[in-house]
PDB file of C-alpha atoms in Angstrom:
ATOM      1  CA  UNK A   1     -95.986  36.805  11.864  1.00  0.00           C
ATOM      2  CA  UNK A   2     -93.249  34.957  13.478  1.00  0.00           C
ATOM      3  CA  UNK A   3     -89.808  35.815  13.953  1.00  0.00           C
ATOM      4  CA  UNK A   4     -88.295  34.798   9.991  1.00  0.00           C
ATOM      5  CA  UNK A   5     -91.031  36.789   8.229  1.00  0.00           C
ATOM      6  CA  UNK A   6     -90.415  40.049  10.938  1.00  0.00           C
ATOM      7  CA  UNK A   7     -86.724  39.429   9.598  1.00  0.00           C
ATOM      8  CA  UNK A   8     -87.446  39.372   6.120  1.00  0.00           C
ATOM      9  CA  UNK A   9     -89.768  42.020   6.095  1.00  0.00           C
ATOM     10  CA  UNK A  10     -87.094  44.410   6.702  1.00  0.00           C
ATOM     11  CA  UNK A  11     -85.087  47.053   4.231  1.00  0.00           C
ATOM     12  CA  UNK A  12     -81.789  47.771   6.136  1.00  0.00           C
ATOM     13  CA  UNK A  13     -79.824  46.417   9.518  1.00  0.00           C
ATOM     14  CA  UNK A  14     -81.855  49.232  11.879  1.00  0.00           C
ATOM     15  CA  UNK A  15     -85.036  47.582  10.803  1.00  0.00           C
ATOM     16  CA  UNK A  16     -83.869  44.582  11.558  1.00  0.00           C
ATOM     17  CA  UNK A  17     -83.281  45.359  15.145  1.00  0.00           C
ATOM     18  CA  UNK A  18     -86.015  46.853  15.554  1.00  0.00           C
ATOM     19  CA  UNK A  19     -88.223  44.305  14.437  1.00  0.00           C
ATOM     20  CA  UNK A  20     -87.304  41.952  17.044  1.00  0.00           C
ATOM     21  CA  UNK A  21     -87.016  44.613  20.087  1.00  0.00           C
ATOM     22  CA  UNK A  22     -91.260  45.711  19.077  1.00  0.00           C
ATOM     23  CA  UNK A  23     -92.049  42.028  21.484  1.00  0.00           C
ATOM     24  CA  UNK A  24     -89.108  42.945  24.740  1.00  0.00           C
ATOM     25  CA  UNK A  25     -89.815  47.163  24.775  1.00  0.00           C
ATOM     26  CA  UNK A  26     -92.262  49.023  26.528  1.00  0.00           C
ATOM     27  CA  UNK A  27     -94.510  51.512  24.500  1.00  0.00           C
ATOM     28  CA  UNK A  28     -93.066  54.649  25.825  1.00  0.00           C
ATOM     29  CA  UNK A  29     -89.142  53.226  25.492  1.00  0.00           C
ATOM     30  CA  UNK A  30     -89.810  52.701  21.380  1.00  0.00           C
ATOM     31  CA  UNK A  31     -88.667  56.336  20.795  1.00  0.00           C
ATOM     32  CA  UNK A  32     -84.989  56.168  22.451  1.00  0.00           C
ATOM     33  CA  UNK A  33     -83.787  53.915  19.533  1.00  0.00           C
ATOM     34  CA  UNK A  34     -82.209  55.251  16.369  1.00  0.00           C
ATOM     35  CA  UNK A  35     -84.132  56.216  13.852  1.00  0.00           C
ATOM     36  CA  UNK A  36     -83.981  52.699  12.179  1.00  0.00           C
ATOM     37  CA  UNK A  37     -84.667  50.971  14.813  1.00  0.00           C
ATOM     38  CA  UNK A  38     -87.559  52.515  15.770  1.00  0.00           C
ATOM     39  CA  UNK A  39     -88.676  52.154  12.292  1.00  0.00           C
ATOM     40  CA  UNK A  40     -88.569  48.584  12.410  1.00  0.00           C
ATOM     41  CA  UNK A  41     -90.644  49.032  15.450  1.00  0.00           C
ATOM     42  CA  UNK A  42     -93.076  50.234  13.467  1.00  0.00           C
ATOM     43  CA  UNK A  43     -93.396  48.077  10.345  1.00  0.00           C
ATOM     44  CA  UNK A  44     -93.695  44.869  12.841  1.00  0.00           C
ATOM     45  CA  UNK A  45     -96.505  46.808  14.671  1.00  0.00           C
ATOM     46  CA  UNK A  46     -97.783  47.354  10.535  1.00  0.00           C
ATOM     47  CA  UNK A  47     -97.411  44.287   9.563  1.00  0.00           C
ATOM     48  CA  UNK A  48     -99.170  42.182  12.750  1.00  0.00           C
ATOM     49  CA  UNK A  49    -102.208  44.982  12.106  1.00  0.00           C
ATOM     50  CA  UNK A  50    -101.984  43.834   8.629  1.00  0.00           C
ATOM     51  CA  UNK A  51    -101.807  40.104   9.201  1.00  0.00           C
ATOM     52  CA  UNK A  52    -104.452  39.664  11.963  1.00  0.00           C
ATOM     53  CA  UNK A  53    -107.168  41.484   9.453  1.00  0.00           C
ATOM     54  CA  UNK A  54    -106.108  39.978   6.286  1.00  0.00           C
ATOM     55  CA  UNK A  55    -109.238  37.146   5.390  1.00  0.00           C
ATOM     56  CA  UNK A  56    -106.500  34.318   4.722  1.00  0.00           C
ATOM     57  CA  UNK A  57    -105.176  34.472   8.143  1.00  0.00           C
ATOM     58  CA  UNK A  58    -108.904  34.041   9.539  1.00  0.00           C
ATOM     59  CA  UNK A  59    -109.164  31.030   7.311  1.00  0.00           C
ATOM     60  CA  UNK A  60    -105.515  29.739   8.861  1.00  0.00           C
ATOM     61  CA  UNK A  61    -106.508  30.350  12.552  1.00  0.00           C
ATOM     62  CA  UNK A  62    -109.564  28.140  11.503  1.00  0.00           C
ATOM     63  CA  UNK A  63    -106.994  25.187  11.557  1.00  0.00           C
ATOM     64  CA  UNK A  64    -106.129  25.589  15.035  1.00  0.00           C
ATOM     65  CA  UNK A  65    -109.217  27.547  17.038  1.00  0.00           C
ATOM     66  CA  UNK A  66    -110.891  24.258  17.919  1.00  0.00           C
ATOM     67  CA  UNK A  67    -107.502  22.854  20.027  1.00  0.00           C
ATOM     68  CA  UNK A  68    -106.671  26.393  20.986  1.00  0.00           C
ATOM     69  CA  UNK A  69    -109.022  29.003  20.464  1.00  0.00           C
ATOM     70  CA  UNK A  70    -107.342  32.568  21.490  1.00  0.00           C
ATOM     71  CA  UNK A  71    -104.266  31.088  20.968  1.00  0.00           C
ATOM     72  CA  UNK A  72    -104.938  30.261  17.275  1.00  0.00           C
ATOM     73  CA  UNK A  73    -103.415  33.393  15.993  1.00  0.00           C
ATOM     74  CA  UNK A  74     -99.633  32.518  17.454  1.00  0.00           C
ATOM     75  CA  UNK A  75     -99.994  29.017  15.550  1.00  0.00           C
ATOM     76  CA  UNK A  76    -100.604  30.336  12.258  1.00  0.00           C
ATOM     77  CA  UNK A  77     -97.807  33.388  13.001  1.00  0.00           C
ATOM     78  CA  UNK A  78     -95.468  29.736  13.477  1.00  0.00           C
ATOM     79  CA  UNK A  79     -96.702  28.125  10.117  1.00  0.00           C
ATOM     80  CA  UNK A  80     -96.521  30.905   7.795  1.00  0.00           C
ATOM     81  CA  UNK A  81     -92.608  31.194   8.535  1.00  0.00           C
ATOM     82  CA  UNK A  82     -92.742  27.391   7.529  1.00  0.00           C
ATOM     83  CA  UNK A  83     -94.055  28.231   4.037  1.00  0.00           C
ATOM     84  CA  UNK A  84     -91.949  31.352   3.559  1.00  0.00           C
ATOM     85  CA  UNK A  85     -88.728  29.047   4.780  1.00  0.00           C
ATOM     86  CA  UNK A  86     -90.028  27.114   1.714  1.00  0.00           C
ATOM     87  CA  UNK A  87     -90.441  29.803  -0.820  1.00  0.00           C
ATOM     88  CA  UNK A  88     -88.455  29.605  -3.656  1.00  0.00           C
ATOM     89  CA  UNK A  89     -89.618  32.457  -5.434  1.00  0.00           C
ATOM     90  CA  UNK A  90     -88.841  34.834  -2.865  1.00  0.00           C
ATOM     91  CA  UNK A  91     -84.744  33.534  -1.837  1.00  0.00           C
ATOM     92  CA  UNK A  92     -82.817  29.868  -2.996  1.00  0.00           C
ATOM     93  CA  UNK A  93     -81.951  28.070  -0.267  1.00  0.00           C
ATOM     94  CA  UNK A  94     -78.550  29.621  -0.291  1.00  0.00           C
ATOM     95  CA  UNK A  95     -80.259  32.797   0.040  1.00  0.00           C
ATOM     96  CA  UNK A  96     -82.062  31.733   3.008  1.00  0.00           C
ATOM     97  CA  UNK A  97     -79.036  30.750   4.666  1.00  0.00           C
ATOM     98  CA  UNK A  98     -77.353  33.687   3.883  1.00  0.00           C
ATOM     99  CA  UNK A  99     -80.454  35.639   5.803  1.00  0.00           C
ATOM    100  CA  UNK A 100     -80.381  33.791   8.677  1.00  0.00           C
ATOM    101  CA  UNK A 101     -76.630  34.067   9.118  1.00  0.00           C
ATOM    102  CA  UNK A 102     -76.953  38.082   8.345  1.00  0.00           C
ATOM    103  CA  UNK A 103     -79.780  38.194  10.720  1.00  0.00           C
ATOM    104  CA  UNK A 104     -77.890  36.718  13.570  1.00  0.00           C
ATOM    105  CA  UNK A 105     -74.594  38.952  12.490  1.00  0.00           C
ATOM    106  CA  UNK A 106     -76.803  42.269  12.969  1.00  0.00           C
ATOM    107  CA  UNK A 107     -78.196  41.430  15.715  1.00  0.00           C
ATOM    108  CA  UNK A 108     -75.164  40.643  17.829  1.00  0.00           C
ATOM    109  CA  UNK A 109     -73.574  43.434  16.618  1.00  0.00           C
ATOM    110  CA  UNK A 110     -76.207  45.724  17.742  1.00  0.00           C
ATOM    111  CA  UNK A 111     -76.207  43.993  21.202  1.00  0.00           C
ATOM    112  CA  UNK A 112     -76.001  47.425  23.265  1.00  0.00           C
ATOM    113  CA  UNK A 113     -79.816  47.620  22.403  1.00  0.00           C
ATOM    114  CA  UNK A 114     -80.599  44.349  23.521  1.00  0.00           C
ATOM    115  CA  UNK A 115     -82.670  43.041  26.169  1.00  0.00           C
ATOM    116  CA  UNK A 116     -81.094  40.617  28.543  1.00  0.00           C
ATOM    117  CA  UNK A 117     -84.280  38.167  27.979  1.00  0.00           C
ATOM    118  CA  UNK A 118     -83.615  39.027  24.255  1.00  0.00           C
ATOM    119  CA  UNK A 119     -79.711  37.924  24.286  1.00  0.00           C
ATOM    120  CA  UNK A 120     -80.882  34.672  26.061  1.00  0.00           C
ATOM    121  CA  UNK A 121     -83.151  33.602  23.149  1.00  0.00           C
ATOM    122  CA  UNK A 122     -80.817  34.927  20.706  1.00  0.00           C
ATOM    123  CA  UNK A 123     -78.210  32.660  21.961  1.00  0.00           C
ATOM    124  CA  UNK A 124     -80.612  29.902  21.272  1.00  0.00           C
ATOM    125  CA  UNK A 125     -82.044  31.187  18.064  1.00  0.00           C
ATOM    126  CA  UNK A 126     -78.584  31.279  16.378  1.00  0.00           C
ATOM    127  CA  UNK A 127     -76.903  27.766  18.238  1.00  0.00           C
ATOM    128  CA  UNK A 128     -79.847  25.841  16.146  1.00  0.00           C
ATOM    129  CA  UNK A 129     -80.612  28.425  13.328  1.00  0.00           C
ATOM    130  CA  UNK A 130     -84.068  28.816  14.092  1.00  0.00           C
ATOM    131  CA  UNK A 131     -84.529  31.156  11.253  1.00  0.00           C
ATOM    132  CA  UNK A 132     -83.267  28.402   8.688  1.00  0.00           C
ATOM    133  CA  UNK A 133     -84.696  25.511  10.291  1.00  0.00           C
ATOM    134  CA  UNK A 134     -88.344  27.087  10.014  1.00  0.00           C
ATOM    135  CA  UNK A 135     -88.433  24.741   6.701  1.00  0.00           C
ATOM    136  CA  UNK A 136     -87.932  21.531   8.153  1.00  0.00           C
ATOM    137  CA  UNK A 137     -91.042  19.641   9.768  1.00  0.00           C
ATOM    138  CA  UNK A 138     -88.859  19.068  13.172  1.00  0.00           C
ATOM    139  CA  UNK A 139     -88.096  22.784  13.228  1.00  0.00           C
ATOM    140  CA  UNK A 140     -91.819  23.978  13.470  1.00  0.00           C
ATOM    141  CA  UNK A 141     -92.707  21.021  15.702  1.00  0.00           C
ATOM    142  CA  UNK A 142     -89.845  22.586  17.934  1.00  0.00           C
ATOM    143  CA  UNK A 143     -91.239  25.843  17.806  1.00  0.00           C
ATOM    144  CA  UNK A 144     -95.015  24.945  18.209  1.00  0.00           C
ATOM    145  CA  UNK A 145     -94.222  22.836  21.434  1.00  0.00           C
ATOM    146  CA  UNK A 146     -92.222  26.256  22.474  1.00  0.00           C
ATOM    147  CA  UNK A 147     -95.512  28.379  22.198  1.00  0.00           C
ATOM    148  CA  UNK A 148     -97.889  25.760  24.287  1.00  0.00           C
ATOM    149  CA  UNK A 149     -94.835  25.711  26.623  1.00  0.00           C
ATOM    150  CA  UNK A 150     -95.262  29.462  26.845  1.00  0.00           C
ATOM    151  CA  UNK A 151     -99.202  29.787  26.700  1.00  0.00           C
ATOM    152  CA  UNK A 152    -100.591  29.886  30.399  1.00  0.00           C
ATOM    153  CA  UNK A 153    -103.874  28.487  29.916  1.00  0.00           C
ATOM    154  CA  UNK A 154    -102.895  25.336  27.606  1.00  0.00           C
ATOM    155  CA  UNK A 155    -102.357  21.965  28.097  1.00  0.00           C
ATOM    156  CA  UNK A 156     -98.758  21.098  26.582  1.00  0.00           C
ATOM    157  CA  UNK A 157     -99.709  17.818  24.788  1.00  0.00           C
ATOM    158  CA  UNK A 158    -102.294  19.243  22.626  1.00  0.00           C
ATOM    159  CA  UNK A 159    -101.366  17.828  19.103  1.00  0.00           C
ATOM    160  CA  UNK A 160    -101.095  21.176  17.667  1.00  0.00           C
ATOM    161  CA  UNK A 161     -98.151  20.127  15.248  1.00  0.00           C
ATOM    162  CA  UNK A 162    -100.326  17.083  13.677  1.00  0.00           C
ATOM    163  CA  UNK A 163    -102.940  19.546  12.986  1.00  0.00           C
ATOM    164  CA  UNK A 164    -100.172  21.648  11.061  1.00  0.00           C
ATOM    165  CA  UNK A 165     -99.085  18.297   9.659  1.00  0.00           C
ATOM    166  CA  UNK A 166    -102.754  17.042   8.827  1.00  0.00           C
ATOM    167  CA  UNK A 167    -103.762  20.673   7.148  1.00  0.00           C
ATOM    168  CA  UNK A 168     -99.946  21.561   4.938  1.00  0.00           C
ATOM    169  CA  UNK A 169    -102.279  21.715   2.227  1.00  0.00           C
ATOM    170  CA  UNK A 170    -104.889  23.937   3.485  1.00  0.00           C
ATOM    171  CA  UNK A 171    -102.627  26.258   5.102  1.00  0.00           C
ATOM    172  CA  UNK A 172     -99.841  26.468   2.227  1.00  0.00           C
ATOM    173  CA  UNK A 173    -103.446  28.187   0.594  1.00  0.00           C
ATOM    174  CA  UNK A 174    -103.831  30.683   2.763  1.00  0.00           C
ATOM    175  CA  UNK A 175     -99.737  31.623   2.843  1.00  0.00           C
ATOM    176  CA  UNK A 176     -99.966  31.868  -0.874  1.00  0.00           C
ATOM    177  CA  UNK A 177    -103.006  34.001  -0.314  1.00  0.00           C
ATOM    178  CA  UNK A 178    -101.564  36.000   1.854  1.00  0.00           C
ATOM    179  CA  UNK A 179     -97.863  36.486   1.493  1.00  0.00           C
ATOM    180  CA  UNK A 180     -97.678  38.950  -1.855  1.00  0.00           C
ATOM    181  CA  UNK A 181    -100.307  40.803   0.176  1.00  0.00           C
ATOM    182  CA  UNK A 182     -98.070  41.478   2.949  1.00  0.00           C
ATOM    183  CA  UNK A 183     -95.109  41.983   0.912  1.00  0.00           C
ATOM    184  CA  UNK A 184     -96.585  45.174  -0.683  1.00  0.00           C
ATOM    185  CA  UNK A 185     -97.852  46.305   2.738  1.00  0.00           C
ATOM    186  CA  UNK A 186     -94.616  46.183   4.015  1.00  0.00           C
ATOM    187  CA  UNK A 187     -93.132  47.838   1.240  1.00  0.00           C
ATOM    188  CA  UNK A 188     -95.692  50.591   0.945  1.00  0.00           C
ATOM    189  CA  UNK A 189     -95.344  51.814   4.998  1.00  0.00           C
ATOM    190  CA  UNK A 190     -91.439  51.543   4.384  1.00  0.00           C
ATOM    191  CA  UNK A 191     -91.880  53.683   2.028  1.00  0.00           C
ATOM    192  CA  UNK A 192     -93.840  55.929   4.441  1.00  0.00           C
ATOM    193  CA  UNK A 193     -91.277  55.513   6.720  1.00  0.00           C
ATOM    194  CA  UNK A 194     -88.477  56.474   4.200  1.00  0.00           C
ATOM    195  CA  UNK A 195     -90.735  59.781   3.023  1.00  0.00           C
ATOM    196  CA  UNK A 196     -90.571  61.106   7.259  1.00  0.00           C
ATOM    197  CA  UNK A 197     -86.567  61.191   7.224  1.00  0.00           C
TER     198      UNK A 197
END
């Protein structure tokens, strides 16, 4: 999953954190964090376990393996946070505004836990809203050209964002598939998490 699902699928501000340090720590550094933090740690590690077995993801990554291959995986993480952006029955668009803002607000405030590469992209994230602009078209193009910018062994002109375009329909399936799934996962190893304090 991509960063507004990682931010949703949290269950207090420590989470939060934490589920944006699990892709700037080492391994070994994961236990120096609060206990919340470290928590969050753990339910992103959950929920990427989760999402890179679940049979609706495979059919996603489908979408994308022949212009990518390996890199399929990061594509579909991208889309689904379009479709969640776009979920109604989950937040109003209010409410989704609301997140992004609180997302931004915890994260700043926590800044003493922050990577320096981290506080760099935050500045970015929260000048254009990435987390609200996941709904809009221009908003995953934006983010798809950032992971081919990113990926070392890709051309950056492969039309991954008209195959996202050309497929809505196909992949909207598999988030719908998929989502509820992951919502219980996350809730059930939170409350796991809750059970060791």
């Amino acid at each position: 999953m991509n960063f507004l699902a990682h931010s949703f699928l949290t269950f207090n501000d420590g989470q939060i954190v934490g589920q944006f340090l699990e892709d700037f720590i080492r391994n070994k550094d994961r236990y120096s964090f609060p206990k919340d933090i470290q928590d969050g740690i753990t339910l992103h590690r959950a929920i990427d376990t989760f999402t890179d077995s679940h049979p609706a993801i495979h059919e996603a990554k489908k979408v994308f393996s022949p212009l990518v291959r390996l890199y399929a995986g990061a594509f579909v993480d991208v889309s689904m946070d379009y479709f969640l952006a776009t979920d109604f029955s989950l937040n109003s668009l209010q409410g989704w505004k609301e997140h992004s803002l609180k997302v931004y607000r915890v994260l700043n405030e926590n800044e003493q836990f922050l990577s320096e590469n981290f506080k760099k992209m935050l500045a970015k994230m929260e000048h254009d809203d990435w987390l609200f602009n996941y709904r809009e078209d221009w908003g995953i193009k934006f983010s798809i050209q950032n992971v081919l910018n990113k990926a070392k062994y890709l051309d950056k002109d492969i039309p991954v964002f008209q195959a996202f375009l050309d497929n809505k329909k196909v992949l909207q399936k598999c988030y719908d598939d998929f989502f509820p799934d992951l919502l219980a996962h996350a809730k059930a190893e939170n409350a796991l998490l809750q059970l060791q304090k």
